[in-house]
Short mmCIF file of C-alpha atoms in Angstrom, two decimals:
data_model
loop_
_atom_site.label_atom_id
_atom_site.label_comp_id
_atom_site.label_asym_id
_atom_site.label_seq_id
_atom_site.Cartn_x
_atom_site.Cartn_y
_atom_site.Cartn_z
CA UNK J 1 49.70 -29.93 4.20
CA UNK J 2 49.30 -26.74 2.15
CA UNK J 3 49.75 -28.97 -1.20
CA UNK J 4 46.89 -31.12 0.00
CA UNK J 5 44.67 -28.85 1.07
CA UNK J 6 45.33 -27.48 -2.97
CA UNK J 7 45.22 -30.52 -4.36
CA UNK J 8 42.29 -32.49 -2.33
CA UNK J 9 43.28 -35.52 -3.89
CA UNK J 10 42.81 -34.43 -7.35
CA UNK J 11 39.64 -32.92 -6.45
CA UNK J 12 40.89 -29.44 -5.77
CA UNK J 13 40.01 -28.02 -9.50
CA UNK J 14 36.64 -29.02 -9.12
CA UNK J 15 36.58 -27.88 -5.41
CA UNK J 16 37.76 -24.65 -5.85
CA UNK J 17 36.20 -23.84 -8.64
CA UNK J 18 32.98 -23.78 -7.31
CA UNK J 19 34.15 -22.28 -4.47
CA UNK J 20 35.58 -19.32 -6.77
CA UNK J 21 32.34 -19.32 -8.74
CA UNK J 22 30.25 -18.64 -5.44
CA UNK J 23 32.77 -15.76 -4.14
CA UNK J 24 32.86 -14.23 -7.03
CA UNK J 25 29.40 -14.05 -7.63
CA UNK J 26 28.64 -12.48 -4.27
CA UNK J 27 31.25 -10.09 -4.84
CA UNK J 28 29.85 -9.09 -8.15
CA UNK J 29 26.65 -8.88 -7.10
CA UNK J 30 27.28 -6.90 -3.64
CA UNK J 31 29.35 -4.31 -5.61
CA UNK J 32 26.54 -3.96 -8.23
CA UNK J 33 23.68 -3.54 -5.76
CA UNK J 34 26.10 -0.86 -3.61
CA UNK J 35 27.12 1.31 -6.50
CA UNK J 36 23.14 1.13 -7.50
CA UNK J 37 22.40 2.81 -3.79
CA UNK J 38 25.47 5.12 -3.84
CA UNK J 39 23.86 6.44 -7.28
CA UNK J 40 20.40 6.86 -5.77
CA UNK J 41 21.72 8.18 -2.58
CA UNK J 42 23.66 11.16 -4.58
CA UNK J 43 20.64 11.89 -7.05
CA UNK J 44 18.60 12.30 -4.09
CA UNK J 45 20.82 14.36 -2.19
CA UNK J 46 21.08 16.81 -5.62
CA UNK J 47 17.85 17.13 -6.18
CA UNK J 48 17.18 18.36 -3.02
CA UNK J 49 19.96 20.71 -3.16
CA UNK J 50 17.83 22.53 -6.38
CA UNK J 51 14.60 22.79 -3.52
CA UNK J 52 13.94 26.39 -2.46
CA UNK J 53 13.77 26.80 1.18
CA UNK J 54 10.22 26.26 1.49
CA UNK J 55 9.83 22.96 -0.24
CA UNK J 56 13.09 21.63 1.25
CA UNK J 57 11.85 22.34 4.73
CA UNK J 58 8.51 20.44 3.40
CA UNK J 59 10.32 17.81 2.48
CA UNK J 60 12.77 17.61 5.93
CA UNK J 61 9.78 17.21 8.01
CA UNK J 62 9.38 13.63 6.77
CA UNK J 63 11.92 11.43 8.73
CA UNK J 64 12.45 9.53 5.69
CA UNK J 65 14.19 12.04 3.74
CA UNK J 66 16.76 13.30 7.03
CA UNK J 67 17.69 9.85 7.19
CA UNK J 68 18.87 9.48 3.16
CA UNK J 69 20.36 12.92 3.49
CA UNK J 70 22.19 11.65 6.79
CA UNK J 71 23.54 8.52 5.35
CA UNK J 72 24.57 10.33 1.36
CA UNK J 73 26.42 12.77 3.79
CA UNK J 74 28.29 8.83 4.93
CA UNK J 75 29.41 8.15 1.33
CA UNK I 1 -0.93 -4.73 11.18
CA UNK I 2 0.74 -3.69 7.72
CA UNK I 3 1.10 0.45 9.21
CA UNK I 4 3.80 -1.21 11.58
CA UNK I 5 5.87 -1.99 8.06
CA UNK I 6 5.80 1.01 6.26
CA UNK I 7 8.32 2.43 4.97
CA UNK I 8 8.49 5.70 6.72
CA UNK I 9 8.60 4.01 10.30
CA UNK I 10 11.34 0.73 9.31
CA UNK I 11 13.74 3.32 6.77
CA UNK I 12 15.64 4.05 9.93
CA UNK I 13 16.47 0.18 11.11
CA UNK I 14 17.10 -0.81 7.01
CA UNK I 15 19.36 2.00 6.74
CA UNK I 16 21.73 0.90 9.28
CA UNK I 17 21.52 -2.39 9.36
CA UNK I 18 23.22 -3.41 6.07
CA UNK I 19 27.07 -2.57 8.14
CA UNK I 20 25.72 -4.82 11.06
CA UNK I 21 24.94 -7.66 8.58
CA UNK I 22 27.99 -7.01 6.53
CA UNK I 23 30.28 -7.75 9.50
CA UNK I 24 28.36 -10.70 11.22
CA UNK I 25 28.61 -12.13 7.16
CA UNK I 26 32.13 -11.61 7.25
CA UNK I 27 32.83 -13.46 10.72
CA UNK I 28 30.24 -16.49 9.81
CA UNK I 29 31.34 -17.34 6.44
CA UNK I 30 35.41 -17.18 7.00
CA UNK I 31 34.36 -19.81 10.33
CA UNK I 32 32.29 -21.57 7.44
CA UNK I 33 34.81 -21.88 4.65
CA UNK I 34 37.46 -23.09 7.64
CA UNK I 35 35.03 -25.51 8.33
CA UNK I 36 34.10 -26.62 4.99
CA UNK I 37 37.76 -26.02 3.36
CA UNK I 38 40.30 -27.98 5.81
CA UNK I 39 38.36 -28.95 9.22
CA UNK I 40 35.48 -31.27 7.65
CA UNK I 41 36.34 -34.65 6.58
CA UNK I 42 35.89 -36.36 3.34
CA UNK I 43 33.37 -38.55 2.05
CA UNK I 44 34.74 -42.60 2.27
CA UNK I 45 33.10 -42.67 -1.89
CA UNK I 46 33.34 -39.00 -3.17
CA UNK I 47 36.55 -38.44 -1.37
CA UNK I 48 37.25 -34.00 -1.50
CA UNK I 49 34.76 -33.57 -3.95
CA UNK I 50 31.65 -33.73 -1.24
CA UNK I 51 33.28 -30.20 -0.49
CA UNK I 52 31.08 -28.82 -3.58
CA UNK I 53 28.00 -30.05 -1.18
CA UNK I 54 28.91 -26.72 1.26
CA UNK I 55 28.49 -23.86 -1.22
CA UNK I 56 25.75 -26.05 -3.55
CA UNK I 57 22.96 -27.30 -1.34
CA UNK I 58 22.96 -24.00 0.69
CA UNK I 59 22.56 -21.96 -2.53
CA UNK I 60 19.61 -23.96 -3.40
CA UNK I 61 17.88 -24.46 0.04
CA UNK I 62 18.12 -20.23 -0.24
CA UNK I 63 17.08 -20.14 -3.82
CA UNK I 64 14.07 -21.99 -3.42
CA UNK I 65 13.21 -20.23 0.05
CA UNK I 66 13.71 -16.84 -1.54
CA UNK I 67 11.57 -17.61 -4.25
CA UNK I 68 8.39 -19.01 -2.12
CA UNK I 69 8.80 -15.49 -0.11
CA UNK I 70 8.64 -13.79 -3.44
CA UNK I 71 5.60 -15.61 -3.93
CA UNK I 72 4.32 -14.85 -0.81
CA UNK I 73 4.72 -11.27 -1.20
CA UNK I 74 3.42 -10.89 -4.36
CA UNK I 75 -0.01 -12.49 -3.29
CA UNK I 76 -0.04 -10.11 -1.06
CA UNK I 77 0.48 -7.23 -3.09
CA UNK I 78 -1.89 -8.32 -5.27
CA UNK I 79 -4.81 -9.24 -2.73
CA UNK I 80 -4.02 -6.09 -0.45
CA UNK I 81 -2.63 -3.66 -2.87
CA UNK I 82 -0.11 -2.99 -0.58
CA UNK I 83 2.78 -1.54 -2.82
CA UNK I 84 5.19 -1.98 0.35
CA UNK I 85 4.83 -5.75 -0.73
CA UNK I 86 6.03 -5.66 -4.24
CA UNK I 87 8.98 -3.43 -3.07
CA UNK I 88 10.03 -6.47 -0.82
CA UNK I 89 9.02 -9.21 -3.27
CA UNK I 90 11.44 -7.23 -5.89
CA UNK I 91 14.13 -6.44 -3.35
CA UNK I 92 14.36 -10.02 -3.30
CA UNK I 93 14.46 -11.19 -6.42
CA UNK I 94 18.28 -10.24 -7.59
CA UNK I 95 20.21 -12.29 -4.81
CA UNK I 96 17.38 -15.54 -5.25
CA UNK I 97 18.73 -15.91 -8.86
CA UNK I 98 22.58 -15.46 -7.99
CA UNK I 99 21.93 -18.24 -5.62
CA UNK I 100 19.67 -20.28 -8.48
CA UNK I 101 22.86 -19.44 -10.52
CA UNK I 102 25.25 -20.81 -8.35
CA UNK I 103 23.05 -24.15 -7.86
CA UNK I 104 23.63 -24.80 -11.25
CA UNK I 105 27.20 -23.40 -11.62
CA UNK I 106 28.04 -25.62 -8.57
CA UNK I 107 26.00 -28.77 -9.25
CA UNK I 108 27.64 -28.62 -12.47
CA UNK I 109 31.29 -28.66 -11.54
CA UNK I 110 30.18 -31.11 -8.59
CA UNK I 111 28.54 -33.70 -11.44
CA UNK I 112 31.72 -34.12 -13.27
CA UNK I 113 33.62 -35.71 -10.88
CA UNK I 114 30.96 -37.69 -9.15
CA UNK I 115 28.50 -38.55 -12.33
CA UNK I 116 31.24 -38.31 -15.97
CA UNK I 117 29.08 -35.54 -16.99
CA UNK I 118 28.98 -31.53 -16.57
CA UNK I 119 25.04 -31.87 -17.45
CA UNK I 120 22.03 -34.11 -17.93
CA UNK I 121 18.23 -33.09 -18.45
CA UNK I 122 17.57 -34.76 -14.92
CA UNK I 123 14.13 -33.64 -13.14
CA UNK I 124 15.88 -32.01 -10.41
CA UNK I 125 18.11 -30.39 -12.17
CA UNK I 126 15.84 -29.38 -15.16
CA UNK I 127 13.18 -27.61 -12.80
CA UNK I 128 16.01 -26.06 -11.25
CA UNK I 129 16.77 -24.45 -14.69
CA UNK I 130 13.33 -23.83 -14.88
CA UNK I 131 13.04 -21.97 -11.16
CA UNK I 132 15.56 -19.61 -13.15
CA UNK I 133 14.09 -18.96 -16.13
CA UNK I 134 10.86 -17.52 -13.85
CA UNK I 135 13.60 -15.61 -11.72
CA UNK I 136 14.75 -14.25 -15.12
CA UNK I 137 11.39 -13.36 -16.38
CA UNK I 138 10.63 -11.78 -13.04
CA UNK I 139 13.69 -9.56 -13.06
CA UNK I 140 13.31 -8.71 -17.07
CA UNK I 141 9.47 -7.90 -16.68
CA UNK I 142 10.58 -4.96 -13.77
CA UNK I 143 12.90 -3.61 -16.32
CA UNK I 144 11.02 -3.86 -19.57
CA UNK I 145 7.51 -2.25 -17.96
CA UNK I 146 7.40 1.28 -17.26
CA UNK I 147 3.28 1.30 -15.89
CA UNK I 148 3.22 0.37 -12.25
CA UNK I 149 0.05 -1.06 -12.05
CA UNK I 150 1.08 -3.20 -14.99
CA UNK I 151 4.04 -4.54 -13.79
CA UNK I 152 2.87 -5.50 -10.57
CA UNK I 153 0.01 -7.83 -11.83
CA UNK I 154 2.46 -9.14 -14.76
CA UNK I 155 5.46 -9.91 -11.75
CA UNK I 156 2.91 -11.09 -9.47
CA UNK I 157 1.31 -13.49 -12.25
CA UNK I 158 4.88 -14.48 -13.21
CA UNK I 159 5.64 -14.93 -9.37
CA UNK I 160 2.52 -17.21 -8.56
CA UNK I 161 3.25 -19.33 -11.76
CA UNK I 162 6.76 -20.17 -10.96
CA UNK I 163 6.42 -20.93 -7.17
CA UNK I 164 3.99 -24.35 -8.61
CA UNK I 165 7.91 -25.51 -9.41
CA UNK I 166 8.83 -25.08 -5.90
CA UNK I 167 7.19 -28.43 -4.73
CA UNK I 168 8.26 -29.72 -8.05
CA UNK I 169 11.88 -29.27 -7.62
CA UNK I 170 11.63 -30.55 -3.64
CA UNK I 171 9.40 -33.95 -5.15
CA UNK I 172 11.53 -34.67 -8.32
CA UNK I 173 14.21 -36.60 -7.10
CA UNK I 174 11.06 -38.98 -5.33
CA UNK I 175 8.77 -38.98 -8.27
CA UNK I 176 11.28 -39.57 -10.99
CA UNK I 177 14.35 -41.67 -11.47
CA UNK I 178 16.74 -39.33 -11.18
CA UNK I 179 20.18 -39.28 -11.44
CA UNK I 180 20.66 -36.72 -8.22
CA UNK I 181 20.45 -37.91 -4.83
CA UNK I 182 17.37 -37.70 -2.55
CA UNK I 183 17.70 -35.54 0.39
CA UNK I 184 19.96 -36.15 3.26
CA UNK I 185 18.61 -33.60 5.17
CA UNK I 186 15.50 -33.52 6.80
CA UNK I 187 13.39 -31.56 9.39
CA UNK I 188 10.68 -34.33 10.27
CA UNK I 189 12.50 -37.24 10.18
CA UNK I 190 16.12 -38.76 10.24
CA UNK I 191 18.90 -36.97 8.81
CA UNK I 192 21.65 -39.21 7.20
CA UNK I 193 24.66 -36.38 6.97
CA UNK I 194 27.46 -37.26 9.91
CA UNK I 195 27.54 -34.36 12.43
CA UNK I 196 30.99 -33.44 11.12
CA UNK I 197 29.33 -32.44 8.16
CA UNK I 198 26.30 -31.46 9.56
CA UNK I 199 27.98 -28.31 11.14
CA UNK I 200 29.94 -26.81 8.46
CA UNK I 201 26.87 -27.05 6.30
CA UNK I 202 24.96 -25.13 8.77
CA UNK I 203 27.42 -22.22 9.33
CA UNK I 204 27.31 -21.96 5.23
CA UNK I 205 23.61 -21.85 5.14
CA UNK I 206 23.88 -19.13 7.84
CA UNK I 207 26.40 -16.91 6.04
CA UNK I 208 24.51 -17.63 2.90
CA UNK I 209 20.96 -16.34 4.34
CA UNK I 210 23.22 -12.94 6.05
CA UNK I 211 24.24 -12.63 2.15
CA UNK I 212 20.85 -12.37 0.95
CA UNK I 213 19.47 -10.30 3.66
CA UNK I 214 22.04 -7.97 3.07
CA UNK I 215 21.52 -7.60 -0.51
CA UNK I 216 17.65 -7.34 0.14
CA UNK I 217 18.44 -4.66 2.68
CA UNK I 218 20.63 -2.56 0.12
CA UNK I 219 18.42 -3.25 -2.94
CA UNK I 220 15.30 -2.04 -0.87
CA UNK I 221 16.95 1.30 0.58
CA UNK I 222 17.58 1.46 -2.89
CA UNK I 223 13.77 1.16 -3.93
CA UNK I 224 12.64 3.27 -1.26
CA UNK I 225 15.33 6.39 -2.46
CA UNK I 226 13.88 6.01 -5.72
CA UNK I 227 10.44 6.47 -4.54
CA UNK I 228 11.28 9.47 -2.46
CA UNK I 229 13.55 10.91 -5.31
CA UNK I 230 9.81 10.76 -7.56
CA UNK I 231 8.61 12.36 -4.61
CA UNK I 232 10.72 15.29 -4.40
CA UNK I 233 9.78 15.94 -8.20
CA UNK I 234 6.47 16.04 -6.89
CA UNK I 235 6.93 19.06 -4.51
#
């Protein structure tokens, strides 16, 4: 059973192949685009650490910027 | 209309919802590769090797969809200068040419065994490599121009060029001789792919299109953080 499920009647290099390709590729690109938002999650969340009081309470009045501080506080 | 997408007021549902789509990706795609892997049957001529078909025509069905949104949105940046638009339209772009990649990559290793050859300058398959050369010049053009304004009308010119191929790639295998085969499946009239196959090629278009909305979720948060960081400098 298990060999022909690897073998596929000779097909199984081709088969899993692409099948590796595709997996692969989503992996890569998942990991990519995460490590892209964890990076502009913590530059966000350190420049807003260097805000004085009154600009960082300007910008905590926009919803926006609570919720990226709420989810870099997540990572 | 468009003040019900902004930014500001949907942040809160993108935000969350890339764990939500994560998970249901997870579940759909391991009940898709069962299915395509060991439950589905093989073809009576291509024997195992009509596997290929489950992670190939998905890819390009998404490829081709992703791109004609792109294309949609870009219009629409360009006819309502609504930046919101070309934020979506370039969201987008990275997980249409994975899946354009993986057409190829796939159709490739799938042509050997079926055809004797890993390549041939077929019409479908050319204006396939063509539909990612314009995803390539898309992605390179957001990179290479610093000016807004400029890159929006040069991504949105770029966008509106390449999405003429669309119909192209859909006709080719009618218009041409053409090595590939016409499609099997089809919305207004009879589809020719056996329900066994049927299903498992549905549950891998699903987890494919969770995929790409999940990406498109991540790379806009992304987009949007980078705004707001150019805001804070602003303060």
């Amino acid at each position: 059973m298990i060999n022909e499920i690897i073998s596929m009647n000779g097909y199984g290099s081709y088969v899993w192949s692409a099948f590796s390709f595709t997996l692969i590729s989503f992996a890569s690109l998942y990991f990519v685009t995460k490590l892209q938002l964890v990076k502009e999650q913590s530059r966000f969340a350190s420049k807003f650490g260097t805000l004085n009081v009154e600009k960082a309470r300007v910008a905590r009045s926009q919803n926006i910027n609570k919720e990226i501080l709420s989810n870099t506080s997540n990572i | 209309m468009f003040k019900y997408f902004e930014p500001n007021k949907i942040f809160v549902i993108t935000s969350r919802a890339p764990k939500y789509v994560l998970f249901l990706f997870i579940i759909v795609l391991s009940i898709g590769l069962t299915e395509a892997l060991i439950l589905s049957p093989e073809d009576y001529k291509q024997s195992h090797a009509v596997r290929i078909m489950y992670v190939h025509v998905p890819a390009a069905w998404i490829s081709l969809g992703i791109f004609s949104c792109l294309a949609l949105f870009s219009i629409g940046s360009f006819v309502f200068k609504n930046k919101n638009f070309s934020l979506i339209s370039k969201s987008l772009a990275p997980s249409g040419f994975i899946f354009n990649v993986i057409a190829l990559v796939t159709g490739s290793i799938w042509g050997k065994p079926t055809w004797g050859t890993w390549w041939a300058w077929d019409a479908r398959i050319t204006s396939m490599l063509i539909l990612a050369l314009f995803y390539l010049m898309y992605l390179l053009a957001w990179r290479i121009y610093k000016d807004k304004e400029y890159v929006i009308k040069i991504t949105s010119i770029i966008a509106i060029l390449g999405v003429i191929n669309v119909p192209i790639i859909k006709f080719s295998v009618d218009w041409w001789n053409s090595l590939h085969q016409s499609a099997s499946v089809n919305v207004f009239s009879n589809t020719s792919i056996h329900m066994s196959m049927l299903i498992p090629l549905g549950i891998m278009t699903a987890a494919f299109t969770l995929f790409s909305l999940l990406i498109f979720l991540m790379k806009y948060n992304t987009e949007l953080i980078k705004v707001k960081n150019k805001g804070l400098d602003r303060l």
